[in-house]
Each structure stands twice: as structure tokens, then as C-alpha cells.
Amino acid sequence: MRAALAAREISQVYRLLRKHGISQRQIAAQTGQSQSEVSEILKGRQVMAYDVLARIAAGLGVPRGYMGLAYDEETRVRVVATVDDQTPEEAESVKRRKFLAHAAAVTMGANVFGADSGPWVSNPIQTPAPGRIGMTDVRQVEAATRALRSLDYQYGGGSCRDAVIAQLSWGQQMLGASATDVVKQRLHVALADLHNLAGWTSFDIGLLDSARNHFGKGLELAKEGRSEPLVANILYRMGRVYLHNGAPNDALKIFSLGQIAAQNSGSELAVAVLCANEAWAYAMMGQREQTMKLLGRTRDEFARADLDGAETWVKFFTETDVHAMIGTVHTVLAQEVDTKHTKYAIPALQRAIDAYGDDMARSKTFNLSALATNHLIEGDIDHGSKVGRSAVELAENITSGRAKDRMRPLKQEADKRRNNSQARELSDALNKYFDADA
């Protein structure tokens, strides 16, 4: 059993339980799964999602360390110090203003928009630090961040957020350790990026306050590490949080600060990322002319960018992502301004989808959903419904609240066309997907 747990071979774990008289019903009750899920696992289905593995460990009374899930409640309280439940009475608009004040103070080096950074800026109690650290210790943080980010891209934030938080517990211990100036600077940047990932995975599963908390801490560390490109990246991601939650005005303010950091860094690629997202915000506001100007600047900045020499946290923005952003922005314009924008959205989205591999399942899901929406708007209901069902099938394999939210425009278009059998089938599939994820 210990060997099966260490290898996370849950099928073998369940078979051993069955061998000793534990029924499928009992396993399901203990782990919070359905009997059908237990049956599928017994037949060989692999369990990959971190949150599911953690739930199985808790349900069966197995120490998480037996499964390599080194994370517990004490760690969560010590490291995350989230305020998800601390200030529910504070309005979201107030929290946005406080984050903007903090971001401006960090980015500009002065408290431009106000003095109060807000209670969401974490100040976690530090565990005892090792006496001295070297570059090898920092590289371990960087390697873990890369591996966890890959999991996030492929399986969604819910698959790895707890592991990211656990990694922060270990990484932040080193802040008080003795080290050379070069090592300390790189450690600040490495931990800033780990907070950046913690914020992104929190956002992906709907933990807005936790996301803001981690992005705020990441900004401070990135600035201390003198990494303007990473400051720009964190601000871009926080702006995306506001875009996703229907606040394009606030997103634009954050993106504007991000542009200052991007331009200070001298990275055309970082500037292109911010321009593309500003275009998205203007599209949501129905401002077509400004949107098109920013899309044009996105293309120009990307064409001039040194892709090979770009820093790690901006290298994600490839030609594929440029097409994805162009398609996404035109999709919003097709919905908000003029349906003729589908003719620009469809080819851009298709190019992005064709280029995405299995390691970018979440991004591919977003783009398939947008593509299907455009086809339905154009009147190509049969093809749009087919593409939409592909999006649903892919979304079912990732743990991402954003995936469900990004499907809602598709559902609205499918619901309008329920008199068509294909659209009705898509609408029913989406209803089933939403209900299963509720």
C-alpha cells in the first residue's frame, strides 16, 4: 500500500482496499467521489489532479506525505494568509482601489493614488530560515515554479494551487537567510514569480482576494529584485482578473501601470502583451477605434520584439498567443459592437487552436469556445455546435473556474438557437457541464 501511495497509483490503492473487504460504496463515501468514479479508477483511470489526490488522502486518513502531497492546514495559515474570509463586508470596488494604490506605489516608487494598501497585502509569519543559501537553492524554486506552471496550463489552477502554496512555504523561509547580493536579488525575483503563479492559479479557481494578495506580494518582491519585466507581467495578470470580472475601467488602470514597467524594461514583447490586453478592455467598453489602434500596436511591438532574448515570464507570449488575443478581442467586438467582426475573429482563433498542443489545454478550451461562438453568430450553426462540443469535452478534463465562465457567451448563443437540433444538443451539453462543475 505504501508503494502504491508513493507512486500515486490510486487504482492499486483501491484494489488493495477491495481485497480487504472495503466496498466501492464505502470508498466513494470516504473520498467524496461517486461510485462510478471509483469504478473507473478501479478499471485503471489515472488520478492526476492535486485537489482530488488531497481529498482521497484526507478521506482515507492517509498522511499527505505518503503521497508526496507535503501540505497541511498549518502551512496554509502560515504562508498564504489569505483574506478570502477576512473582509467579506468590504466592497469589491474598494479592494480594487486599494490594490491600484499599492500597485502605483510599487511601480512608480511613490504613493500616487492613496496611502492605504489594504489588509489583503500579506505579512505571513516566517518559519525558521536556513543559515545560508546559494544559487542552487534559488534554482530549486525556479524549477518548481516552471513545473507547477506547466500543470496549471495543462490541467487548470485547481490541479496545482495547493502545491504552489506549499512551495511558497519552503521558498519564503530563505528570505531571512544569509546570501550574497546576487543570490538575494535572484531569490526575490524567483519568489515574486512563485507568488505570481499562486495569484494566477487562485484566480483560475475563483479566489479573487487570494489572487490579489499574492499579486500584491509578488509586485513587492519583483521590485526589490529589480525586475521590471516581471512587474509588468504581474500587473498584466491582475488586470486580467478585473477583465474577467467585468471591470474593464479598473483593468485599464492596472494595464497602464504595467505599460510603464514594460517600457522601463525595454522589452517590446512585454509592451505587446499589455497592448493586447488594453485592446481587450476597450473592446469590452465598446470602443472600436481605440481597440483597433491597440491591436495594431500589438502586432508592431511583437514584430520588433527580441523573442530569443526575452525574459522567462514574458516568453509565453508567442505568435500563437498574438492570434489568440486578436481572435478574442474581435469576438468581444462581434458581441458588443458589430457581428461583422466574426470574419476577423474566426481565422485568428483557428490559427491559435491549430498551434496549441496538449500542454496548453486550458488556452485551447478558451479559443474553441470563442470560435464556436463566432460560428453561431455567423449562422453556421452545425459547425459552431460541433466546435462547441469539442470545447466542452476538453473543459471537462481541466480544473478551472475560468473555463466555465468563458463558456457562458457560447451557451447564450446556443440557447438562442435551441430550435436547431445541433444547437440544442450543444446547449444541453453545456448545461450538463455547468451542473457537474457546480
Tab-separated table of C-alpha atoms in Angstrom:
chain	number	residue	atom	x	y	z
A	1	MET	CA	0.000	0.000	0.000
A	2	ARG	CA	2.844	2.404	0.853
A	3	ALA	CA	4.406	1.769	-2.561
A	4	ALA	CA	1.082	2.401	-4.331
A	5	LEU	CA	0.549	5.628	-2.388
A	6	ALA	CA	4.072	6.858	-3.092
A	7	ALA	CA	3.554	6.255	-6.826
A	8	ARG	CA	0.035	7.786	-6.642
A	9	GLU	CA	-1.342	4.618	-8.237
A	10	ILE	CA	-4.856	5.164	-6.939
A	11	SER	CA	-6.183	2.203	-8.935
A	12	GLN	CA	-3.871	-0.082	-6.959
A	13	VAL	CA	-4.806	1.645	-3.701
A	14	TYR	CA	-8.484	0.984	-4.344
A	15	ARG	CA	-7.837	-2.602	-5.445
A	16	LEU	CA	-5.997	-3.283	-2.181
A	17	LEU	CA	-8.890	-1.825	-0.221
A	18	ARG	CA	-11.352	-4.010	-2.138
A	19	LYS	CA	-9.141	-7.039	-1.480
A	20	HIS	CA	-9.515	-6.430	2.247
A	21	GLY	CA	-13.280	-6.153	2.163
A	22	ILE	CA	-13.851	-2.423	1.637
A	23	SER	CA	-16.744	-1.895	-0.790
A	24	GLN	CA	-16.847	0.597	-3.664
A	25	ARG	CA	-19.677	2.362	-1.844
A	26	GLN	CA	-17.507	2.788	1.258
A	27	ILE	CA	-14.559	4.094	-0.777
A	28	ALA	CA	-16.844	6.576	-2.542
A	29	ALA	CA	-18.308	7.782	0.765
A	30	GLN	CA	-14.874	8.299	2.313
A	31	THR	CA	-13.295	10.083	-0.667
A	32	GLY	CA	-16.291	12.160	-1.745
A	33	GLN	CA	-16.451	10.504	-5.149
A	34	SER	CA	-19.318	8.855	-6.959
A	35	GLN	CA	-19.384	5.075	-7.226
A	36	SER	CA	-18.973	5.399	-10.979
A	37	GLU	CA	-15.752	7.392	-10.480
A	38	VAL	CA	-14.440	4.760	-8.078
A	39	SER	CA	-15.348	2.066	-10.596
A	40	GLU	CA	-13.479	3.867	-13.392
A	41	ILE	CA	-10.397	4.255	-11.201
A	42	LEU	CA	-10.503	0.562	-10.313
A	43	LYS	CA	-10.534	-0.135	-14.042
A	44	GLY	CA	-7.320	1.845	-14.462
A	45	ARG	CA	-8.259	5.514	-14.843
A	46	GLN	CA	-5.395	7.668	-13.534
A	47	VAL	CA	-5.949	10.372	-10.941
A	48	MET	CA	-3.775	13.401	-11.717
A	49	ALA	CA	-5.469	16.438	-10.139
A	50	TYR	CA	-3.774	17.607	-6.963
A	51	ASP	CA	-7.029	18.546	-5.235
A	52	VAL	CA	-8.536	15.107	-5.917
A	53	LEU	CA	-5.412	13.347	-4.627
A	54	ALA	CA	-5.508	15.506	-1.491
A	55	ARG	CA	-9.202	14.709	-0.958
A	56	ILE	CA	-8.521	10.983	-1.330
A	57	ALA	CA	-5.675	11.192	1.194
A	58	ALA	CA	-7.868	13.064	3.669
A	59	GLY	CA	-10.824	10.730	3.170
A	60	LEU	CA	-8.780	7.592	3.691
A	61	GLY	CA	-6.870	9.032	6.639
A	62	VAL	CA	-3.550	8.816	4.799
A	63	PRO	CA	-0.793	11.294	5.774
A	64	ARG	CA	-0.257	13.524	2.731
A	65	GLY	CA	3.456	12.928	2.891
A	66	TYR	CA	2.882	9.284	1.911
A	67	MET	CA	1.656	10.593	-1.461
A	68	GLY	CA	4.168	13.399	-1.830
A	69	LEU	CA	1.497	15.994	-1.002
A	70	ALA	CA	3.527	17.910	1.564
A	71	TYR	CA	0.960	20.499	2.540
A	72	ASP	CA	-1.264	20.881	5.578
A	73	GLU	CA	-3.573	23.376	7.260
A	74	GLU	CA	-0.775	24.822	9.375
A	75	THR	CA	1.165	25.620	6.225
A	76	ARG	CA	-1.871	27.282	4.671
A	77	VAL	CA	-2.375	29.567	7.652
A	78	ARG	CA	1.327	30.380	7.963
A	79	VAL	CA	2.101	31.038	4.317
A	80	VAL	CA	-0.962	32.035	2.396
A	81	ALA	CA	-2.509	34.328	4.990
A	82	THR	CA	-5.361	34.783	2.538
A	83	VAL	CA	-8.188	37.111	3.338
A	84	ASP	CA	-10.809	35.152	1.436
A	85	ASP	CA	-12.951	35.147	4.574
A	86	GLN	CA	-11.495	38.095	6.485
A	87	THR	CA	-13.192	41.127	4.958
A	88	PRO	CA	-16.391	39.975	3.247
A	89	GLU	CA	-18.100	43.266	4.108
A	90	GLU	CA	-15.632	45.359	2.102
A	91	ALA	CA	-16.905	46.223	-1.380
A	92	GLU	CA	-15.006	44.869	-4.369
A	93	SER	CA	-14.640	48.411	-5.759
A	94	VAL	CA	-12.852	49.446	-2.537
A	95	LYS	CA	-10.482	46.474	-2.800
A	96	ARG	CA	-9.697	47.421	-6.403
A	97	ARG	CA	-8.830	50.983	-5.406
A	98	LYS	CA	-6.563	49.731	-2.631
A	99	PHE	CA	-4.762	47.361	-4.971
A	100	LEU	CA	-4.343	50.165	-7.515
A	101	ALA	CA	-2.839	52.393	-4.813
A	102	HIS	CA	-0.424	49.642	-3.822
A	103	ALA	CA	0.485	48.831	-7.438
A	104	ALA	CA	1.127	52.510	-8.185
A	105	ALA	CA	3.299	52.882	-5.111
A	106	VAL	CA	5.376	49.849	-6.072
A	107	THR	CA	5.597	50.652	-9.785
A	108	MET	CA	6.254	54.389	-9.504
A	109	GLY	CA	8.189	54.339	-6.245
A	110	ALA	CA	5.680	56.787	-4.775
A	111	ASN	CA	2.212	56.530	-3.295
A	112	VAL	CA	0.427	58.115	-6.242
A	113	PHE	CA	-3.193	57.086	-5.666
A	114	GLY	CA	-3.504	56.895	-1.889
A	115	ALA	CA	-1.856	55.767	1.294
A	116	ASP	CA	-3.726	52.612	2.292
A	117	SER	CA	-2.510	49.438	0.596
A	118	GLY	CA	-5.221	47.391	2.277
A	119	PRO	CA	-5.358	44.377	4.576
A	120	TRP	CA	-5.008	41.954	1.677
A	121	VAL	CA	-1.238	42.549	1.454
A	122	SER	CA	0.047	39.505	3.273
A	123	ASN	CA	2.601	39.551	6.045
A	124	PRO	CA	2.987	35.846	6.771
A	125	ILE	CA	4.793	34.604	9.840
A	126	GLN	CA	8.081	33.198	8.660
A	127	THR	CA	9.315	29.772	9.691
A	128	PRO	CA	12.963	29.430	10.774
A	129	ALA	CA	15.231	30.037	7.797
A	130	PRO	CA	18.335	28.055	6.836
A	131	GLY	CA	21.535	29.784	7.864
A	132	ARG	CA	22.910	30.380	4.383
A	133	ILE	CA	21.675	29.812	0.844
A	134	GLY	CA	23.326	29.736	-2.559
A	135	MET	CA	22.281	29.872	-6.199
A	136	THR	CA	21.401	26.159	-6.169
A	137	ASP	CA	18.631	26.853	-3.632
A	138	VAL	CA	17.208	29.596	-5.820
A	139	ARG	CA	17.306	27.365	-8.887
A	140	GLN	CA	15.186	24.826	-6.999
A	141	VAL	CA	12.484	27.475	-6.543
A	142	GLU	CA	12.673	28.395	-10.222
A	143	ALA	CA	12.485	24.757	-11.350
A	144	ALA	CA	9.480	24.066	-9.121
A	145	THR	CA	7.720	27.159	-10.481
A	146	ARG	CA	8.279	26.016	-14.074
A	147	ALA	CA	6.932	22.537	-13.336
A	148	LEU	CA	3.867	23.832	-11.497
A	149	ARG	CA	3.135	26.391	-14.210
A	150	SER	CA	3.098	23.567	-16.762
A	151	LEU	CA	0.493	21.757	-14.653
A	152	ASP	CA	-1.579	24.935	-14.486
A	153	TYR	CA	-1.535	25.352	-18.279
A	154	GLN	CA	-2.500	21.747	-18.914
A	155	TYR	CA	-4.920	20.902	-16.093
A	156	GLY	CA	-6.017	24.231	-14.609
A	157	GLY	CA	-5.267	26.106	-11.410
A	158	GLY	CA	-7.242	23.708	-9.248
A	159	SER	CA	-4.831	20.912	-10.120
A	160	CYS	CA	-1.803	22.567	-8.560
A	161	ARG	CA	-2.649	25.631	-6.447
A	162	ASP	CA	-2.123	23.810	-3.149
A	163	ALA	CA	1.261	22.618	-4.365
A	164	VAL	CA	2.205	26.189	-5.323
A	165	ILE	CA	1.272	27.384	-1.826
A	166	ALA	CA	3.309	24.578	-0.283
A	167	GLN	CA	6.285	25.559	-2.413
A	168	LEU	CA	5.949	29.138	-1.168
A	169	SER	CA	6.178	27.826	2.394
A	170	TRP	CA	9.572	26.357	1.631
A	171	GLY	CA	10.786	29.174	-0.591
A	172	GLN	CA	9.923	32.060	1.702
A	173	GLN	CA	11.966	30.543	4.515
A	174	MET	CA	15.043	31.626	2.588
A	175	LEU	CA	14.283	35.356	2.634
A	176	GLY	CA	15.964	35.802	6.009
A	177	ALA	CA	18.922	33.571	5.229
A	178	SER	CA	22.465	34.772	4.655
A	179	ALA	CA	23.429	35.033	0.968
A	180	THR	CA	25.416	37.130	-1.493
A	181	ASP	CA	23.711	40.173	-3.022
A	182	VAL	CA	23.461	38.392	-6.383
A	183	VAL	CA	21.742	35.380	-4.809
A	184	LYS	CA	19.367	37.595	-2.803
A	185	GLN	CA	18.319	39.554	-5.875
A	186	ARG	CA	17.598	36.391	-7.835
A	187	LEU	CA	15.732	34.895	-4.858
A	188	HIS	CA	13.452	37.938	-4.706
A	189	VAL	CA	12.652	37.532	-8.399
A	190	ALA	CA	12.118	33.762	-8.078
A	191	LEU	CA	9.723	34.159	-5.157
A	192	ALA	CA	7.942	37.027	-6.921
A	193	ASP	CA	7.252	34.724	-9.836
A	194	LEU	CA	6.059	31.978	-7.484
A	195	HIS	CA	3.611	34.452	-5.904
A	196	ASN	CA	2.667	35.430	-9.457
A	197	LEU	CA	1.770	31.802	-10.167
A	198	ALA	CA	-0.062	31.493	-6.829
A	199	GLY	CA	-2.133	34.536	-7.803
A	200	TRP	CA	-2.894	33.136	-11.256
A	201	THR	CA	-3.943	29.699	-10.004
A	202	SER	CA	-6.092	31.336	-7.309
A	203	PHE	CA	-7.767	33.471	-9.967
A	204	ASP	CA	-8.332	30.416	-12.133
A	205	ILE	CA	-10.491	28.781	-9.455
A	206	GLY	CA	-12.317	31.944	-8.416
A	207	LEU	CA	-10.375	33.005	-5.282
A	208	LEU	CA	-10.217	36.707	-6.110
A	209	ASP	CA	-8.966	38.009	-2.762
A	210	SER	CA	-6.267	35.356	-2.590
A	211	ALA	CA	-5.177	36.241	-6.134
A	212	ARG	CA	-4.931	39.918	-5.232
A	213	ASN	CA	-2.986	39.042	-2.088
A	214	HIS	CA	-0.362	37.047	-3.987
A	215	PHE	CA	-0.064	39.531	-6.849
A	216	GLY	CA	0.455	42.328	-4.313
A	217	LYS	CA	3.261	40.441	-2.583
A	218	GLY	CA	4.736	39.420	-5.938
A	219	LEU	CA	4.904	43.072	-7.008
A	220	GLU	CA	6.905	43.997	-3.924
A	221	LEU	CA	9.380	41.166	-4.391
A	222	ALA	CA	9.761	41.787	-8.146
A	223	LYS	CA	10.518	45.452	-7.471
A	224	GLU	CA	13.052	44.521	-4.780
A	225	GLY	CA	14.628	42.158	-7.288
A	226	ARG	CA	14.752	44.997	-9.837
A	227	SER	CA	12.838	43.048	-12.456
A	228	GLU	CA	10.681	45.487	-14.413
A	229	PRO	CA	9.532	42.795	-16.901
A	230	LEU	CA	8.149	40.719	-14.031
A	231	VAL	CA	6.444	43.789	-12.510
A	232	ALA	CA	4.781	44.301	-15.915
A	233	ASN	CA	3.761	40.638	-16.074
A	234	ILE	CA	2.182	40.659	-12.612
A	235	LEU	CA	0.240	43.821	-13.415
A	236	TYR	CA	-0.951	42.334	-16.707
A	237	ARG	CA	-2.261	39.302	-14.818
A	238	MET	CA	-4.026	41.378	-12.181
A	239	GLY	CA	-5.615	43.416	-14.953
A	240	ARG	CA	-6.864	40.174	-16.462
A	241	VAL	CA	-8.563	39.366	-13.174
A	242	TYR	CA	-10.553	42.589	-13.465
A	243	LEU	CA	-11.335	41.997	-17.140
A	244	HIS	CA	-12.685	38.560	-16.291
A	245	ASN	CA	-14.871	40.058	-13.589
A	246	GLY	CA	-16.381	42.702	-15.862
A	247	ALA	CA	-14.392	45.749	-14.710
A	248	PRO	CA	-12.562	46.971	-17.848
A	249	ASN	CA	-12.076	50.506	-16.474
A	250	ASP	CA	-10.167	49.229	-13.458
A	251	ALA	CA	-8.286	46.777	-15.681
A	252	LEU	CA	-7.096	49.645	-17.883
A	253	LYS	CA	-5.643	51.476	-14.877
A	254	ILE	CA	-3.643	48.399	-13.913
A	255	PHE	CA	-2.563	47.827	-17.524
A	256	SER	CA	-1.379	51.456	-17.706
A	257	LEU	CA	0.922	50.884	-14.730
A	258	GLY	CA	2.072	47.688	-16.389
A	259	GLN	CA	2.957	49.635	-19.528
A	260	ILE	CA	5.236	51.915	-17.501
A	261	ALA	CA	7.121	48.896	-16.154
A	262	ALA	CA	7.197	47.241	-19.586
A	263	GLN	CA	8.622	50.338	-21.250
A	264	ASN	CA	11.152	50.784	-18.449
A	265	SER	CA	12.310	47.228	-19.067
A	266	GLY	CA	12.971	47.928	-22.745
A	267	SER	CA	11.035	44.780	-23.705
A	268	GLU	CA	8.879	45.195	-26.797
A	269	LEU	CA	7.362	41.805	-26.048
A	270	ALA	CA	6.182	42.961	-22.605
A	271	VAL	CA	4.723	46.094	-24.218
A	272	ALA	CA	2.910	43.923	-26.792
A	273	VAL	CA	1.309	41.847	-24.013
A	274	LEU	CA	-0.045	44.963	-22.319
A	275	CYS	CA	-1.284	46.473	-25.618
A	276	ALA	CA	-3.216	43.305	-26.463
A	277	ASN	CA	-4.927	43.300	-23.102
A	278	GLU	CA	-5.709	47.011	-23.266
A	279	ALA	CA	-7.371	46.300	-26.605
A	280	TRP	CA	-9.487	43.645	-24.892
A	281	ALA	CA	-10.574	46.150	-22.231
A	282	TYR	CA	-11.540	48.772	-24.812
A	283	ALA	CA	-13.476	46.133	-26.771
A	284	MET	CA	-15.466	45.307	-23.640
A	285	MET	CA	-16.273	49.017	-23.375
A	286	GLY	CA	-17.463	49.080	-26.998
A	287	GLN	CA	-14.720	51.483	-28.136
A	288	ARG	CA	-13.897	50.001	-31.528
A	289	GLU	CA	-11.478	52.678	-32.792
A	290	GLN	CA	-9.246	52.568	-29.723
A	291	THR	CA	-9.389	48.763	-29.770
A	292	MET	CA	-8.157	48.562	-33.348
A	293	LYS	CA	-5.315	51.018	-32.687
A	294	LEU	CA	-4.078	48.886	-29.811
A	295	LEU	CA	-4.331	45.669	-31.830
A	296	GLY	CA	-2.206	47.330	-34.494
A	297	ARG	CA	0.358	48.369	-31.909
A	298	THR	CA	0.350	44.821	-30.515
A	299	ARG	CA	1.364	43.477	-33.931
A	300	ASP	CA	4.028	46.174	-34.380
A	301	GLU	CA	5.607	45.669	-30.946
A	302	PHE	CA	5.581	41.901	-31.356
A	303	ALA	CA	7.227	42.162	-34.788
A	304	ARG	CA	10.069	44.231	-33.263
A	305	ALA	CA	10.484	42.063	-30.163
A	306	ASP	CA	13.603	40.040	-29.398
A	307	LEU	CA	11.848	36.729	-28.788
A	308	ASP	CA	15.010	34.745	-28.095
A	309	GLY	CA	16.342	37.287	-25.620
A	310	ALA	CA	13.061	37.811	-23.761
A	311	GLU	CA	12.874	37.010	-20.064
A	312	THR	CA	11.097	33.862	-18.905
A	313	TRP	CA	7.886	35.483	-17.655
A	314	VAL	CA	7.103	37.146	-20.964
A	315	LYS	CA	8.236	34.341	-23.309
A	316	PHE	CA	4.784	32.743	-23.014
A	317	PHE	CA	3.518	35.401	-25.448
A	318	THR	CA	4.256	33.727	-28.776
A	319	GLU	CA	2.811	34.261	-32.236
A	320	THR	CA	0.113	31.762	-31.270
A	321	ASP	CA	-0.901	33.966	-28.347
A	322	VAL	CA	-0.996	37.021	-30.601
A	323	HIS	CA	-3.514	35.225	-32.839
A	324	ALA	CA	-5.475	34.093	-29.778
A	325	MET	CA	-5.695	37.646	-28.431
A	326	ILE	CA	-6.678	39.090	-31.816
A	327	GLY	CA	-9.403	36.454	-32.112
A	328	THR	CA	-10.596	37.041	-28.556
A	329	VAL	CA	-10.783	40.811	-28.968
A	330	HIS	CA	-12.687	40.555	-32.267
A	331	THR	CA	-15.056	38.073	-30.622
A	332	VAL	CA	-15.896	40.679	-27.981
A	333	LEU	CA	-16.408	43.299	-30.712
A	334	ALA	CA	-18.661	40.864	-32.604
A	335	GLN	CA	-20.784	40.517	-29.484
A	336	GLU	CA	-20.705	44.144	-28.345
A	337	VAL	CA	-20.317	46.292	-31.479
A	338	ASP	CA	-20.787	44.632	-34.887
A	339	THR	CA	-21.261	40.980	-35.862
A	340	LYS	CA	-19.028	41.580	-38.913
A	341	HIS	CA	-16.017	41.170	-36.619
A	342	THR	CA	-16.530	37.401	-36.789
A	343	LYS	CA	-14.701	37.404	-40.135
A	344	TYR	CA	-11.556	38.607	-38.316
A	345	ALA	CA	-12.065	36.527	-35.193
A	346	ILE	CA	-12.557	33.124	-36.827
A	347	PRO	CA	-9.272	32.816	-38.794
A	348	ALA	CA	-7.210	34.194	-35.889
A	349	LEU	CA	-8.766	31.786	-33.389
A	350	GLN	CA	-8.376	28.847	-35.775
A	351	ARG	CA	-4.661	29.574	-36.206
A	352	ALA	CA	-4.197	29.632	-32.444
A	353	ILE	CA	-6.146	26.402	-31.921
A	354	ASP	CA	-4.154	24.608	-34.620
A	355	ALA	CA	-0.902	25.616	-32.909
A	356	TYR	CA	-1.816	24.675	-29.335
A	357	GLY	CA	-0.542	21.335	-28.071
A	358	ASP	CA	-1.916	19.137	-25.302
A	359	ASP	CA	0.187	21.071	-22.807
A	360	MET	CA	-1.986	24.152	-23.406
A	361	ALA	CA	-5.374	22.510	-22.881
A	362	ARG	CA	-6.907	25.432	-20.983
A	363	SER	CA	-5.972	28.024	-23.610
A	364	LYS	CA	-7.222	25.718	-26.340
A	365	THR	CA	-10.526	25.371	-24.500
A	366	PHE	CA	-10.940	29.148	-24.305
A	367	ASN	CA	-10.270	29.553	-28.015
A	368	LEU	CA	-12.522	26.672	-29.079
A	369	SER	CA	-15.351	28.220	-27.082
A	370	ALA	CA	-14.789	31.630	-28.709
A	371	LEU	CA	-14.549	30.047	-32.165
A	372	ALA	CA	-17.818	28.194	-31.682
A	373	THR	CA	-19.462	31.424	-30.505
A	374	ASN	CA	-18.369	33.219	-33.683
A	375	HIS	CA	-19.676	30.446	-35.933
A	376	LEU	CA	-23.049	30.569	-34.195
A	377	ILE	CA	-23.189	34.360	-34.557
A	378	GLU	CA	-22.396	33.980	-38.268
A	379	GLY	CA	-25.229	31.477	-38.675
A	380	ASP	CA	-23.075	28.372	-39.235
A	381	ILE	CA	-24.946	26.530	-36.510
A	382	ASP	CA	-23.962	22.958	-37.326
A	383	HIS	CA	-20.227	23.660	-37.426
A	384	GLY	CA	-20.401	26.016	-34.449
A	385	SER	CA	-22.180	23.353	-32.415
A	386	LYS	CA	-19.574	20.762	-33.352
A	387	VAL	CA	-16.723	23.047	-32.296
A	388	GLY	CA	-18.608	23.931	-29.118
A	389	ARG	CA	-18.951	20.270	-28.128
A	390	SER	CA	-15.190	19.876	-28.612
A	391	ALA	CA	-14.679	22.771	-26.210
A	392	VAL	CA	-16.930	21.148	-23.615
A	393	GLU	CA	-15.139	17.796	-23.906
A	394	LEU	CA	-11.762	19.463	-23.366
A	395	ALA	CA	-13.035	21.609	-20.487
A	396	GLU	CA	-14.202	18.535	-18.604
A	397	ASN	CA	-10.571	17.472	-18.169
A	398	ILE	CA	-9.313	20.647	-16.513
A	399	THR	CA	-9.945	22.171	-13.086
A	400	SER	CA	-10.619	25.796	-13.947
A	401	GLY	CA	-13.462	28.050	-12.902
A	402	ARG	CA	-12.475	30.413	-15.700
A	403	ALA	CA	-13.198	27.721	-18.274
A	404	LYS	CA	-16.809	27.625	-17.148
A	405	ASP	CA	-17.075	31.425	-17.154
A	406	ARG	CA	-15.568	31.679	-20.633
A	407	MET	CA	-18.202	29.194	-21.873
A	408	ARG	CA	-21.135	31.406	-20.888
A	409	PRO	CA	-21.238	33.512	-24.099
A	410	LEU	CA	-21.298	30.250	-26.076
A	411	LYS	CA	-24.208	28.987	-24.003
A	412	GLN	CA	-26.109	32.237	-24.584
A	413	GLU	CA	-25.709	31.868	-28.343
A	414	ALA	CA	-26.638	28.174	-28.260
A	415	ASP	CA	-29.721	28.881	-26.142
A	416	LYS	CA	-30.933	31.450	-28.693
A	417	ARG	CA	-30.928	28.708	-31.333
A	418	ARG	CA	-32.474	25.785	-29.471
A	419	ASN	CA	-34.946	25.278	-32.315
A	420	ASN	CA	-31.970	23.800	-34.194
A	421	SER	CA	-31.208	20.229	-33.077
A	422	GLN	CA	-27.418	20.722	-33.134
A	423	ALA	CA	-27.591	23.918	-31.098
A	424	ARG	CA	-29.985	22.246	-28.668
A	425	GLU	CA	-27.575	19.340	-28.224
A	426	LEU	CA	-24.752	21.813	-27.511
A	427	SER	CA	-26.919	23.743	-25.052
A	428	ASP	CA	-27.776	20.528	-23.207
A	429	ALA	CA	-24.098	19.515	-23.103
A	430	LEU	CA	-23.196	22.903	-21.642
A	431	ASN	CA	-25.959	22.620	-19.036
A	432	LYS	CA	-24.606	19.235	-18.007
A	433	TYR	CA	-21.077	20.633	-17.816
A	434	PHE	CA	-22.150	23.580	-15.663
A	435	ASP	CA	-24.211	21.343	-13.349
A	436	ALA	CA	-21.328	18.881	-12.893
A	437	ASP	CA	-18.964	21.719	-12.016
A	438	ALA	CA	-21.345	23.429	-9.607
